[in-house]
XYZ file of C-alpha atoms in Angstrom:
510
model
C -16.660 73.483 67.926
C -15.453 71.249 70.718
C -16.035 67.505 70.817
C -14.664 67.219 74.360
C -17.966 65.981 75.782
C -18.187 63.128 73.282
C -16.674 59.695 73.818
C -13.395 58.781 72.080
C -14.054 56.861 68.864
C -12.835 53.385 67.963
C -9.742 53.183 65.803
C -10.508 53.308 62.096
C -7.109 51.776 61.274
C -7.700 48.390 62.904
C -9.515 46.837 59.955
C -8.618 43.370 61.218
C -10.540 43.964 64.438
C -13.436 45.550 62.560
C -13.690 42.497 60.293
C -13.744 40.139 63.303
C -16.360 42.308 65.005
C -18.517 42.208 61.867
C -18.282 38.415 61.702
C -19.218 38.172 65.379
C -22.238 40.453 65.007
C -23.540 38.514 62.009
C -22.849 35.214 63.729
C -25.192 36.272 66.546
C -27.875 37.424 64.044
C -27.334 41.073 64.997
C -28.976 42.197 61.754
C -32.066 44.149 60.724
C -34.062 40.918 60.354
C -32.664 39.467 63.564
C -33.535 42.637 65.458
C -37.122 42.584 64.202
C -37.501 38.899 65.069
C -36.153 39.448 68.586
C -37.976 42.637 69.512
C -41.205 42.208 67.572
C -42.790 44.909 65.436
C -44.243 47.050 68.292
C -40.948 47.299 70.233
C -39.012 47.847 67.003
C -41.353 50.686 65.997
C -41.139 52.191 69.496
C -37.392 52.736 69.019
C -38.181 55.233 66.247
C -40.216 57.188 68.827
C -37.264 57.213 71.275
C -39.081 54.714 73.503
C -36.789 51.956 74.736
C -38.819 50.274 77.476
C -40.380 47.671 75.110
C -36.925 46.821 73.701
C -35.413 46.575 77.185
C -38.209 44.193 78.202
C -37.640 42.103 75.087
C -33.915 41.719 75.870
C -34.118 40.467 79.469
C -32.960 36.985 78.485
C -29.430 35.635 78.279
C -29.011 35.015 74.535
C -26.012 36.499 72.690
C -28.292 38.631 70.496
C -30.054 40.163 73.502
C -26.689 41.096 75.003
C -25.571 42.753 71.743
C -28.785 44.753 71.405
C -28.413 46.066 74.945
C -24.741 46.840 74.381
C -24.703 48.511 70.954
C -28.246 49.819 70.523
C -29.638 50.535 73.991
C -26.419 51.799 75.631
C -26.593 49.369 78.537
C -23.452 48.025 80.262
C -23.237 44.251 79.913
C -21.271 41.809 82.094
C -17.961 40.876 80.486
C -18.800 37.197 80.821
C -21.998 37.575 78.757
C -20.138 38.767 75.655
C -16.785 37.014 76.092
C -17.933 34.058 73.968
C -19.666 36.285 71.401
C -17.262 39.141 70.640
C -13.468 39.454 70.389
C -13.672 41.455 73.623
C -9.946 41.981 74.179
C -9.485 43.323 70.644
C -12.603 45.496 70.942
C -11.349 46.988 74.197
C -7.899 47.639 72.781
C -9.174 49.249 69.562
C -11.815 51.308 71.349
C -15.124 49.691 70.354
C -15.722 48.798 74.000
C -14.694 50.307 77.329
C -14.682 48.918 80.851
C -17.223 50.303 83.307
C -17.752 49.800 87.025
C -17.404 46.234 88.166
C -16.871 43.499 85.601
C -18.900 45.126 82.841
C -18.207 46.546 79.407
C -20.007 49.272 77.471
C -19.996 50.368 73.846
C -18.267 53.623 72.892
C -20.490 54.111 69.831
C -23.938 53.053 68.710
C -24.099 50.335 66.079
C -27.440 49.878 64.341
C -28.153 47.014 61.917
C -29.379 48.282 58.554
C -30.618 46.197 55.651
C -29.230 47.145 52.237
C -31.445 47.246 49.121
C -30.090 43.922 47.893
C -30.463 42.191 51.249
C -27.006 43.203 52.467
C -26.325 43.223 56.203
C -24.914 46.671 56.984
C -24.182 48.516 60.214
C -24.528 52.263 60.747
C -22.200 53.662 63.394
C -23.148 56.847 65.266
C -22.431 58.656 68.506
C -23.757 57.127 71.719
C -27.472 57.645 72.105
C -28.000 58.677 68.473
C -29.157 55.375 66.977
C -32.490 55.737 68.787
C -34.265 59.075 68.611
C -31.463 61.193 67.161
C -29.801 64.064 68.979
C -32.787 64.550 71.257
C -33.201 60.836 71.879
C -32.224 58.383 74.559
C -28.611 59.480 74.955
C -29.085 63.232 74.965
C -29.491 63.859 78.696
C -26.339 65.349 80.150
C -24.801 66.005 76.726
C -24.402 69.653 75.733
C -26.646 70.403 72.758
C -23.907 72.245 70.899
C -21.520 69.310 70.571
C -20.677 68.119 67.061
C -22.657 64.925 67.496
C -22.987 62.462 64.589
C -26.455 60.987 64.177
C -27.429 57.537 62.969
C -30.131 56.499 60.514
C -33.179 58.769 60.363
C -36.163 59.302 58.140
C -34.333 61.901 56.055
C -31.409 59.518 55.467
C -33.614 56.695 54.235
C -35.716 59.059 52.116
C -32.665 60.335 50.246
C -31.308 56.811 49.829
C -34.657 55.766 48.387
C -34.964 58.536 45.782
C -31.365 58.290 44.543
C -30.838 56.982 41.008
C -28.867 53.739 41.323
C -27.380 53.221 37.862
C -23.724 52.074 37.779
C -21.413 55.106 37.714
C -17.711 55.796 37.764
C -17.751 58.391 40.530
C -20.056 59.520 43.323
C -19.831 62.356 45.854
C -21.595 62.374 49.230
C -21.590 65.939 50.589
C -22.069 66.166 54.367
C -21.774 62.421 54.828
C -22.615 62.286 58.558
C -22.586 58.639 59.606
C -21.903 57.530 56.024
C -25.189 55.961 54.965
C -25.290 57.662 51.545
C -21.643 56.779 50.890
C -22.443 53.191 51.857
C -25.264 53.016 49.317
C -23.147 54.704 46.639
C -20.318 52.213 47.157
C -22.575 49.486 45.765
C -22.831 51.049 42.293
C -19.992 53.613 42.028
C -16.402 52.693 41.226
C -15.088 55.619 43.278
C -16.815 57.298 46.240
C -15.794 60.618 47.791
C -17.388 61.674 51.095
C -17.014 65.089 52.703
C -18.056 66.675 55.973
C -17.291 69.821 57.925
C -17.112 67.717 61.086
C -13.959 65.523 61.248
C -15.756 63.259 63.718
C -18.313 62.438 61.002
C -15.558 61.389 58.603
C -14.105 59.064 61.258
C -17.539 57.526 61.867
C -18.144 57.145 58.116
C -14.915 55.145 57.871
C -16.194 52.894 60.685
C -19.604 52.471 59.028
C -18.066 51.449 55.715
C -15.561 49.061 57.287
C -18.064 47.427 59.648
C -20.482 46.989 56.716
C -17.837 45.280 54.605
C -17.879 48.077 51.993
C -14.904 49.579 50.149
C -13.266 52.576 51.778
C -14.178 56.048 50.514
C -12.025 59.091 49.823
C -12.806 61.130 52.961
C -12.291 64.909 52.890
C -12.917 67.571 55.505
C -14.593 70.838 54.536
C -17.856 72.659 53.849
C -19.965 72.093 50.713
C -17.717 71.880 47.632
C -14.627 73.377 49.314
C -12.769 70.017 49.546
C -13.361 69.345 45.826
C -10.744 70.511 43.331
C -11.818 72.797 40.498
C -11.173 70.120 37.879
C -13.093 67.341 39.678
C -16.574 66.298 38.571
C -18.884 63.390 39.344
C -21.571 61.184 37.832
C -23.632 61.315 41.027
C -23.798 63.872 43.828
C -25.994 63.265 46.880
C -26.457 65.306 50.015
C -28.635 65.287 53.091
C -27.232 68.664 54.141
C -27.684 70.574 57.413
C -30.743 72.219 55.877
C -32.518 73.455 58.992
C -33.341 77.180 58.788
C -32.407 78.430 62.247
C -30.984 81.452 64.055
C -27.247 80.780 64.191
C -25.393 77.502 63.699
C -25.648 75.900 67.115
C -25.901 72.285 65.950
C -23.380 71.095 63.365
C -25.426 68.072 62.293
C -28.457 70.129 61.194
C -27.765 73.914 61.067
C -25.996 75.117 57.951
C -24.639 78.367 59.363
C -25.867 80.494 56.463
C -28.817 82.872 56.577
C -32.256 81.457 55.760
C -32.167 78.809 53.040
C -28.910 80.088 51.528
C -27.038 76.856 52.232
C -29.485 74.758 50.220
C -29.563 77.351 47.445
C -25.762 77.459 47.280
C -25.513 73.671 47.252
C -27.958 73.365 44.351
C -26.521 76.237 42.328
C -22.921 75.024 42.625
C -23.735 71.383 41.844
C -24.143 72.010 38.122
C -20.439 72.743 37.592
C -19.508 69.545 39.447
C -21.652 67.168 37.386
C -20.522 65.150 34.399
C -22.819 65.133 31.368
C -25.826 62.940 32.143
C -24.977 62.953 35.850
C -27.470 63.351 38.686
C -27.385 65.525 41.798
C -30.006 64.742 44.436
C -30.663 66.576 47.689
C -33.052 66.971 50.557
C -33.728 70.617 51.358
C -35.764 73.200 53.229
C -36.867 76.415 51.570
C -38.531 79.569 52.766
C -42.027 80.656 51.780
C -41.560 84.421 51.799
C -44.411 86.894 51.969
C -45.169 88.294 48.506
C -42.976 85.744 46.712
C -43.948 82.605 44.774
C -42.116 79.667 46.360
C -41.959 77.814 43.043
C -40.265 80.764 41.338
C -37.817 80.889 44.243
C -36.788 77.293 43.631
C -36.632 77.672 39.857
C -34.057 80.405 40.400
C -31.831 77.891 42.203
C -31.498 75.517 39.231
C -28.034 75.794 37.632
C -27.587 76.409 33.928
C -27.381 73.270 31.812
C -29.449 71.137 34.207
C -32.930 69.719 34.076
C -34.637 69.686 37.469
C -37.464 67.918 39.256
C -38.325 69.519 42.598
C -41.020 68.007 44.818
C -42.354 69.777 47.892
C -43.469 67.077 50.326
C -44.476 69.143 53.357
C -45.053 72.726 54.483
C -45.021 73.918 58.104
C -45.879 77.321 59.462
C -43.032 78.995 61.346
C -44.342 78.012 64.794
C -44.640 74.327 63.875
C -41.199 74.430 62.304
C -39.532 76.038 65.321
C -41.185 73.587 67.724
C -40.145 70.591 65.603
C -36.451 71.455 65.679
C -36.415 72.654 69.279
C -37.796 69.246 70.228
C -35.331 67.520 67.905
C -32.492 68.970 69.984
C -34.217 68.175 73.274
C -34.621 71.887 74.082
C -38.172 71.298 75.277
C -36.650 69.520 78.283
C -34.447 72.484 79.196
C -35.190 75.373 81.550
C -38.533 76.945 80.494
C -37.038 80.428 80.381
C -34.207 79.242 78.125
C -36.659 77.349 75.911
C -38.841 80.422 75.514
C -35.829 82.574 74.654
C -34.768 80.146 71.935
C -38.314 79.916 70.578
C -38.456 83.737 70.459
C -35.149 83.843 68.589
C -36.513 81.538 65.863
C -39.642 83.626 65.412
C -37.603 86.846 65.383
C -35.459 85.414 62.600
C -38.456 84.427 60.504
C -40.186 87.760 61.075
C -37.095 89.676 59.970
C -36.982 87.646 56.752
C -40.767 87.841 56.175
C -40.939 84.047 56.205
C -44.458 82.704 56.749
C -43.734 78.977 56.370
C -41.022 76.486 55.428
C -41.185 73.803 52.773
C -39.387 70.459 52.772
C -38.762 68.223 49.821
C -36.527 66.640 47.228
C -34.416 68.293 44.562
C -33.117 66.200 41.653
C -30.889 67.664 38.936
C -29.722 65.986 35.735
C -26.922 67.529 33.657
C -28.363 67.655 30.158
C -26.941 70.793 28.511
C -30.292 71.067 26.714
C -31.047 74.326 24.936
C -34.359 74.466 26.793
C -33.951 72.809 30.203
C -36.960 71.196 31.842
C -37.643 72.527 35.340
C -40.611 70.908 37.093
C -41.531 72.268 40.537
C -44.562 70.666 42.130
C -46.246 69.948 45.440
C -46.953 66.295 46.196
C -47.753 65.643 49.882
C -49.426 62.288 49.181
C -48.055 58.816 49.866
C -45.454 57.379 47.499
C -43.824 53.988 47.099
C -40.126 53.910 47.945
C -37.601 53.276 46.544
C -38.129 55.942 43.878
C -34.730 55.963 42.198
C -36.079 54.274 39.060
C -39.032 56.689 39.071
C -36.667 59.677 39.142
C -34.579 58.264 36.303
C -37.721 57.507 34.266
C -38.932 61.104 34.783
C -35.832 62.487 33.106
C -36.006 59.839 30.355
C -39.524 61.050 29.579
C -38.304 64.653 29.587
C -35.770 63.696 26.883
C -38.426 61.913 24.847
C -40.937 64.778 24.960
C -38.272 67.349 24.195
C -37.269 65.406 21.079
C -40.827 64.836 19.776
C -43.116 67.557 18.464
C -46.850 66.911 18.099
C -46.472 65.250 14.705
C -43.796 62.899 16.019
C -45.932 62.207 19.088
C -48.873 61.123 16.912
C -46.567 58.843 14.927
C -45.267 57.250 18.121
C -46.352 53.990 19.714
C -47.192 53.835 23.427
C -48.142 51.312 26.046
C -49.955 51.705 29.347
C -47.572 51.747 32.309
C -47.807 48.985 34.895
C -50.454 48.947 37.647
C -52.649 51.760 36.323
C -56.334 51.602 37.235
C -59.277 53.620 35.974
C -61.898 55.101 38.299
C -65.208 56.531 37.130
C -66.742 59.152 39.383
C -70.339 60.232 39.225
C -73.701 60.221 40.959
C -75.227 56.797 41.711
C -77.449 55.695 38.852
C -76.126 58.289 36.414
C -75.738 57.043 32.855
C -72.353 58.686 32.306
C -69.589 59.444 34.821
C -68.879 63.057 35.713
C -65.195 62.409 35.170
C -62.693 59.590 34.718
C -59.519 59.282 36.806
C -56.409 57.282 35.983
C -54.491 56.265 39.095
C -51.019 54.790 39.582
C -50.447 52.120 42.219
C -46.657 52.350 42.039
C -43.993 55.047 42.290
C -45.433 58.513 42.836
C -48.978 57.078 42.921
C -50.336 59.939 40.867
C -53.930 60.427 39.811
C -55.024 62.466 36.805
C -58.424 63.396 35.433
C -59.004 62.549 31.755
C -61.903 62.901 29.343
C -63.462 59.939 27.569
C -61.027 60.267 24.670
C -58.046 60.259 27.018
C -59.366 57.271 28.932
C -60.101 55.376 25.725
C -56.695 56.232 24.301
C -54.809 55.045 27.390
C -56.888 51.885 27.584
C -55.875 50.627 24.141
C -52.195 51.619 24.273
C -50.387 48.305 23.901
C -47.641 49.398 21.510
C -49.345 47.958 18.430
C -50.894 51.036 16.813
C -49.510 54.539 16.521
C -51.155 57.282 18.582
C -52.595 58.819 15.416
C -54.194 55.532 14.310
C -55.738 55.090 17.754
C -57.214 58.611 17.639
C -58.633 57.972 14.153
C -60.411 54.871 15.476
C -61.737 56.790 18.509
C -62.966 59.596 16.219
C -64.926 57.081 14.193
C -66.474 55.586 17.335
C -67.562 58.931 18.831
C -68.490 60.553 15.535
C -65.861 63.316 15.733
C -63.762 64.831 12.957
C -60.450 62.917 13.112
C -58.452 65.978 12.049
C -59.873 68.047 14.897
C -59.270 65.215 17.342
C -55.638 64.906 16.218
C -55.238 68.656 16.715
C -56.548 68.833 20.264
C -55.287 65.572 21.774
C -51.451 65.765 21.685
C -51.390 67.984 24.799
C -53.295 65.295 26.711
C -50.977 62.583 25.378
C -47.995 64.703 26.372
C -49.354 65.022 29.937
C -49.959 61.268 30.194
C -46.376 60.618 29.096
C -44.937 63.325 31.370
C -46.649 61.904 34.440
C -45.815 58.296 33.611
C -49.263 56.878 32.790
C -48.174 55.811 29.312
C -44.663 55.196 28.025
C -43.053 55.004 24.584
C -43.189 51.450 23.267
C -40.297 51.859 20.821
């Protein structure tokens, strides 16, 4: 695939220039916080919708920060004199960060978007021109062939994956399909060694720029598809991937189309990850999957899980095939093309889905943990409701609870001590004036923000879990209060306790 229509990239070898450029950007408050302060929340939010007019209006002044926003984020030429006292212009021109345009103006050769790290770090995500705002179909897409191997900047999928990733310190991490390098950048904060791969050599070059401009350690960059660049004897403590998961006819767009039929790329990625994980290691992906006529989508995903791995798969959204096709045609800017060409492409998508008997497409998260358990835990669920990011600790806690429940039978569960998890509230639902509620709901205000219906015993049990008494002692006290046989109550309640633990409403106290 040719990159001839894309601008030449800055040198990734001139680390001295990159360091001076970073210092200059930070010195002018070209940061996530500085951007928000300058533009204001409405103009900042408009950028995510590919609308730049509010940001252009907010940068009509003559401050250094306004000049940098126009230059690196809004793709506007800026007079040389306006940035001469802000940037090392001569070095940036020589190393390729800037280029001269008509008159006495300079322009950026790549987008640079400020990005705040989880610990307050000031990072910068480098991407192809026009891809920091609105992606491939955004502000820089006019006049650029849609089939170029463009490298996108930060998007919703990127930040979602970064948010759900388990962030425990590890020796080695692998970012498959690194793109602009955001996952590798995050991994570099808690992994001793980071490997990043991509089929597109341009993406590897941009990842090197992202890491260097963000002040992060360099990664081991390797070109190739999926696990091809990884040696047979290599394994990792963490594998992450925001792969080209879009289910499309053909592989027209490198950044999003996997080139395999249907959802085979995502399936292959998940199935092959198990052999590349160290014991206790995590593999976490974003993915699309087909809902095929006559087939249970949950069974389809269970079949993907590699041997020796526990899995937690969450479907966040489902779109029918027409919605799905329209979403990705718009993503590439095809809706602005010739109507006849647009219709032909739309038809091709629907033909593909019809041939595969696909009625809709699901999107979600797949998390694997290498456990080598005799009976792996595979949880596949649909959760389209709001959650609280980051969820990395929530994912880790899910697998910790899996280990606990797997190691404790009902007798051990009743002997255990539990405490109510943080920020759990109880809601009683019933008709106004009724003496007793129709049902009681426990609701989380953190993490997955789950809600679960419990009976009066379950509600009473959760309410007194403070780690002091064993579960069995608590049930004996409840039995005495409600006049129930304590033996029968002990027999029927462990399944409810197990559910409360599994979903994170109560947690082992010791």
